[in-house]
PDB file of C-alpha atoms in Angstrom:
ATOM      1  CA  THR A   1      -8.557  85.808  18.614  1.00 87.00           C
ATOM      2  CA  PRO A   2     -11.816  83.859  18.729  1.00 88.00           C
ATOM      3  CA  TYR A   3     -11.065  82.453  15.257  1.00 87.00           C
ATOM      4  CA  ILE A   4      -7.694  81.064  16.361  1.00 90.00           C
ATOM      5  CA  LYS A   5      -9.189  79.700  19.587  1.00 94.00           C
ATOM      6  CA  SER A   6     -11.833  77.821  17.593  1.00 94.00           C
ATOM      7  CA  ALA A   7      -9.185  76.455  15.202  1.00 94.00           C
ATOM      8  CA  ILE A   8      -6.978  75.214  18.025  1.00 95.00           C
ATOM      9  CA  GLY A   9      -9.927  73.826  19.984  1.00 96.00           C
ATOM     10  CA  THR A  10     -11.387  71.998  16.991  1.00 97.00           C
ATOM     11  CA  SER A  11      -8.102  70.375  16.007  1.00 97.00           C
ATOM     12  CA  ALA A  12      -7.328  69.447  19.629  1.00 97.00           C
ATOM     13  CA  ILE A  13     -10.710  67.776  20.088  1.00 98.00           C
ATOM     14  CA  PHE A  14     -10.413  65.969  16.737  1.00 98.00           C
ATOM     15  CA  VAL A  15      -6.931  64.604  17.462  1.00 98.00           C
ATOM     16  CA  THR A  16      -7.795  63.641  21.035  1.00 98.00           C
ATOM     17  CA  LEU A  17     -10.934  61.759  19.999  1.00 98.00           C
ATOM     18  CA  GLY A  18      -9.099  60.062  17.118  1.00 97.00           C
ATOM     19  CA  CYS A  19      -6.253  58.908  19.361  1.00 97.00           C
ATOM     20  CA  LEU A  20      -8.680  57.640  22.000  1.00 96.00           C
ATOM     21  CA  ALA A  21     -10.714  55.810  19.354  1.00 96.00           C
ATOM     22  CA  ILE A  22      -7.621  54.005  18.103  1.00 95.00           C
ATOM     23  CA  LEU A  23      -6.477  53.052  21.594  1.00 93.00           C
ATOM     24  CA  CYS A  24      -9.905  52.097  22.963  1.00 94.00           C
ATOM     25  CA  PHE A  25     -11.507  50.522  19.889  1.00 93.00           C
ATOM     26  CA  GLY A  26      -8.445  49.550  17.837  1.00 91.00           C
ATOM     27  CA  GLN A  27      -8.760  45.847  18.570  1.00 89.00           C
ATOM     28  CA  THR A  28     -12.327  45.853  17.255  1.00 89.00           C
ATOM     29  CA  ILE A  29     -11.594  48.132  14.294  1.00 90.00           C
ATOM     30  CA  PHE A  30      -8.468  46.375  13.069  1.00 89.00           C
ATOM     31  CA  GLY A  31      -8.921  42.831  14.328  1.00 84.00           C
ATOM     32  CA  ASP A  32     -12.661  42.229  14.025  1.00 84.00           C
ATOM     33  CA  TRP A  33     -13.757  44.606  11.249  1.00 82.00           C
ATOM     34  CA  LEU A  34     -10.666  44.763   9.032  1.00 84.00           C
ATOM     35  CA  GLY A  35      -9.195  41.333   9.725  1.00 80.00           C
ATOM     36  CA  VAL A  36      -5.703  42.475  10.697  1.00 82.00           C
ATOM     37  CA  ALA A  37      -3.873  39.636  12.397  1.00 80.00           C
ATOM     38  CA  ASP A  38      -1.804  40.208  15.538  1.00 84.00           C
ATOM     39  CA  VAL A  39      -3.267  43.488  16.783  1.00 86.00           C
ATOM     40  CA  THR A  40      -0.984  44.298  19.694  1.00 89.00           C
ATOM     41  CA  ALA A  41      -0.743  47.260  22.043  1.00 90.00           C
ATOM     42  CA  GLY A  42       2.488  48.278  20.309  1.00 90.00           C
ATOM     43  CA  ARG A  43       0.826  48.280  16.887  1.00 90.00           C
ATOM     44  CA  LEU A  44      -2.117  50.309  18.211  1.00 93.00           C
ATOM     45  CA  LYS A  45       0.215  52.853  19.809  1.00 93.00           C
ATOM     46  CA  THR A  46       2.160  53.138  16.561  1.00 94.00           C
ATOM     47  CA  THR A  47      -1.073  53.552  14.577  1.00 94.00           C
ATOM     48  CA  MET A  48      -2.146  56.253  17.020  1.00 96.00           C
ATOM     49  CA  PHE A  49       1.238  57.962  16.596  1.00 95.00           C
ATOM     50  CA  ALA A  50       0.848  57.843  12.795  1.00 96.00           C
ATOM     51  CA  PHE A  51      -2.662  59.283  13.059  1.00 97.00           C
ATOM     52  CA  PHE A  52      -1.388  62.058  15.334  1.00 97.00           C
ATOM     53  CA  ILE A  53       1.434  63.096  12.998  1.00 96.00           C
ATOM     54  CA  TYR A  54      -0.598  62.771   9.797  1.00 97.00           C
ATOM     55  CA  SER A  55      -3.352  64.879  11.420  1.00 98.00           C
ATOM     56  CA  ALA A  56      -0.802  67.615  12.103  1.00 97.00           C
ATOM     57  CA  LEU A  57       0.388  67.455   8.487  1.00 97.00           C
ATOM     58  CA  PHE A  58      -3.158  67.644   7.089  1.00 96.00           C
ATOM     59  CA  ASN A  59      -4.007  70.426   9.501  1.00 96.00           C
ATOM     60  CA  SER A  60      -1.142  72.430   8.029  1.00 95.00           C
ATOM     61  CA  PHE A  61      -3.297  72.832   4.932  1.00 94.00           C
ATOM     62  CA  ASN A  62      -6.217  74.047   7.076  1.00 93.00           C
ATOM     63  CA  THR A  63      -4.105  76.720   8.705  1.00 91.00           C
ATOM     64  CA  ARG A  64      -2.879  78.180   5.413  1.00 87.00           C
ATOM     65  CA  SER A  65      -6.108  80.083   4.855  1.00 83.00           C
ATOM     66  CA  GLU A  66      -9.243  81.245   6.594  1.00 83.00           C
ATOM     67  CA  ASN A  67     -11.116  80.457   3.362  1.00 81.00           C
ATOM     68  CA  ALA A  68     -12.666  77.138   2.378  1.00 80.00           C
ATOM     69  CA  ASN A  69     -10.114  76.613  -0.405  1.00 85.00           C
ATOM     70  CA  ILE A  70      -7.136  75.179   1.459  1.00 88.00           C
ATOM     71  CA  PHE A  71      -5.155  74.914  -1.776  1.00 88.00           C
ATOM     72  CA  GLU A  72      -5.492  78.597  -2.609  1.00 86.00           C
ATOM     73  CA  HIS A  73      -2.164  79.846  -4.068  1.00 86.00           C
ATOM     74  CA  ILE A  74      -0.441  76.603  -3.075  1.00 89.00           C
ATOM     75  CA  ASN A  75       1.503  76.597  -6.337  1.00 89.00           C
ATOM     76  CA  LYS A  76       3.214  79.795  -5.127  1.00 90.00           C
ATOM     77  CA  ASN A  77       4.527  78.049  -2.020  1.00 89.00           C
ATOM     78  CA  LYS A  78       6.709  75.205  -3.261  1.00 92.00           C
ATOM     79  CA  LYS A  79       8.704  75.132  -0.011  1.00 95.00           C
ATOM     80  CA  PHE A  80       5.523  74.322   1.926  1.00 94.00           C
ATOM     81  CA  ILE A  81       4.749  71.427  -0.421  1.00 94.00           C
ATOM     82  CA  GLY A  82       8.338  70.164  -0.178  1.00 96.00           C
ATOM     83  CA  ILE A  83       8.432  70.335   3.604  1.00 96.00           C
ATOM     84  CA  ILE A  84       5.053  68.608   4.047  1.00 96.00           C
ATOM     85  CA  GLY A  85       6.088  65.914   1.552  1.00 96.00           C
ATOM     86  CA  ALA A  86       9.426  65.386   3.298  1.00 97.00           C
ATOM     87  CA  LEU A  87       7.747  65.194   6.704  1.00 97.00           C
ATOM     88  CA  PHE A  88       5.306  62.603   5.405  1.00 96.00           C
ATOM     89  CA  ILE A  89       8.139  60.469   4.010  1.00 97.00           C
ATOM     90  CA  VAL A  90      10.279  60.778   7.157  1.00 96.00           C
ATOM     91  CA  GLN A  91       7.296  59.998   9.384  1.00 95.00           C
ATOM     92  CA  THR A  92       6.451  56.900   7.388  1.00 95.00           C
ATOM     93  CA  LEU A  93      10.085  55.719   7.459  1.00 95.00           C
ATOM     94  CA  ILE A  94      10.286  56.269  11.233  1.00 94.00           C
ATOM     95  CA  ILE A  95       7.180  54.158  11.735  1.00 92.00           C
ATOM     96  CA  GLN A  96       8.333  51.332   9.508  1.00 93.00           C
ATOM     97  CA  PHE A  97      12.005  51.246  10.430  1.00 94.00           C
ATOM     98  CA  GLY A  98      12.299  53.216  13.703  1.00 91.00           C
ATOM     99  CA  GLY A  99      11.882  50.126  15.838  1.00 88.00           C
ATOM    100  CA  LYS A 100      13.789  50.335  19.092  1.00 87.00           C
ATOM    101  CA  ILE A 101      14.990  53.910  18.603  1.00 93.00           C
ATOM    102  CA  PHE A 102      11.491  55.392  18.296  1.00 92.00           C
ATOM    103  CA  GLU A 103       9.618  52.504  19.953  1.00 91.00           C
ATOM    104  CA  THR A 104       7.498  51.898  16.874  1.00 93.00           C
ATOM    105  CA  THR A 105       6.190  48.735  15.286  1.00 92.00           C
ATOM    106  CA  ALA A 106       5.988  48.342  11.521  1.00 92.00           C
ATOM    107  CA  LEU A 107       2.386  48.709  10.373  1.00 92.00           C
ATOM    108  CA  SER A 108       0.464  46.892   7.678  1.00 90.00           C
ATOM    109  CA  GLY A 109      -0.963  48.702   4.680  1.00 90.00           C
ATOM    110  CA  VAL A 110      -4.417  48.570   6.247  1.00 91.00           C
ATOM    111  CA  GLU A 111      -3.196  50.190   9.466  1.00 91.00           C
ATOM    112  CA  PHE A 112      -1.411  52.910   7.510  1.00 92.00           C
ATOM    113  CA  ALA A 113      -4.488  53.503   5.370  1.00 93.00           C
ATOM    114  CA  VAL A 114      -6.761  53.834   8.401  1.00 93.00           C
ATOM    115  CA  ALA A 115      -4.359  56.246  10.129  1.00 96.00           C
ATOM    116  CA  PHE A 116      -3.963  58.296   6.938  1.00 96.00           C
ATOM    117  CA  ILE A 117      -7.654  58.437   5.988  1.00 97.00           C
ATOM    118  CA  ALA A 118      -8.783  59.122   9.556  1.00 97.00           C
ATOM    119  CA  ALA A 119      -6.210  61.917   9.837  1.00 98.00           C
ATOM    120  CA  ALA A 120      -7.372  63.426   6.532  1.00 97.00           C
ATOM    121  CA  LEU A 121     -10.823  63.877   8.071  1.00 98.00           C
ATOM    122  CA  ILE A 122      -9.427  66.868   9.950  1.00 97.00           C
ATOM    123  CA  ILE A 123      -9.797  68.832   6.690  1.00 96.00           C
ATOM    124  CA  PRO A 124     -13.597  68.540   6.324  1.00 96.00           C
ATOM    125  CA  VAL A 125     -14.023  68.950  10.094  1.00 97.00           C
ATOM    126  CA  ASP A 126     -12.142  72.242   9.920  1.00 96.00           C
ATOM    127  CA  MET A 127     -14.123  73.318   6.854  1.00 94.00           C
ATOM    128  CA  ILE A 128     -17.295  72.893   8.897  1.00 94.00           C
ATOM    129  CA  ARG A 129     -15.727  74.981  11.672  1.00 95.00           C
ATOM    130  CA  LYS A 130     -14.800  77.684   9.153  1.00 93.00           C
ATOM    131  CA  ALA A 131     -18.341  77.731   7.777  1.00 91.00           C
ATOM    132  CA  ILE A 132     -19.808  78.072  11.267  1.00 91.00           C
ATOM    133  CA  THR A 133     -17.395  80.832  12.332  1.00 88.00           C
ATOM    134  CA  ARG A 134     -18.004  82.734   9.085  1.00 83.00           C
ATOM    135  CA  LYS A 135     -21.741  82.839   9.778  1.00 78.00           C
ATOM    136  CA  LYS A 136     -21.212  84.363  13.235  1.00 68.00           C
TER     137      LYS A 136
END
């Protein structure tokens, strides 16, 4: 449907631009602006990976409802909350301790925070999309 196409398109554009921003401007963002020492290609790729996965987790809330309230009836779906929570924990552990197996590099708190906060922005972006599609 047009609604689903707009949802998929919006999230794809958001994630693509976010990943490109981390890869292309990560040295400036983390090294120059935030003062993170030792910004390497491996750390930037791991930060991009974290952003990608956290975006998918946050977008799960967007896809629960066509309404603006993404938490509508969430208390009735405890399995959803448990699965999202478990995925967040596993993802974070893979990043920090995955090393050679997953080709990740442990991130600093600042790098995690940037990946997490940037990924959370998919929620307001999708709310704007919902508002626009509702008006049409």
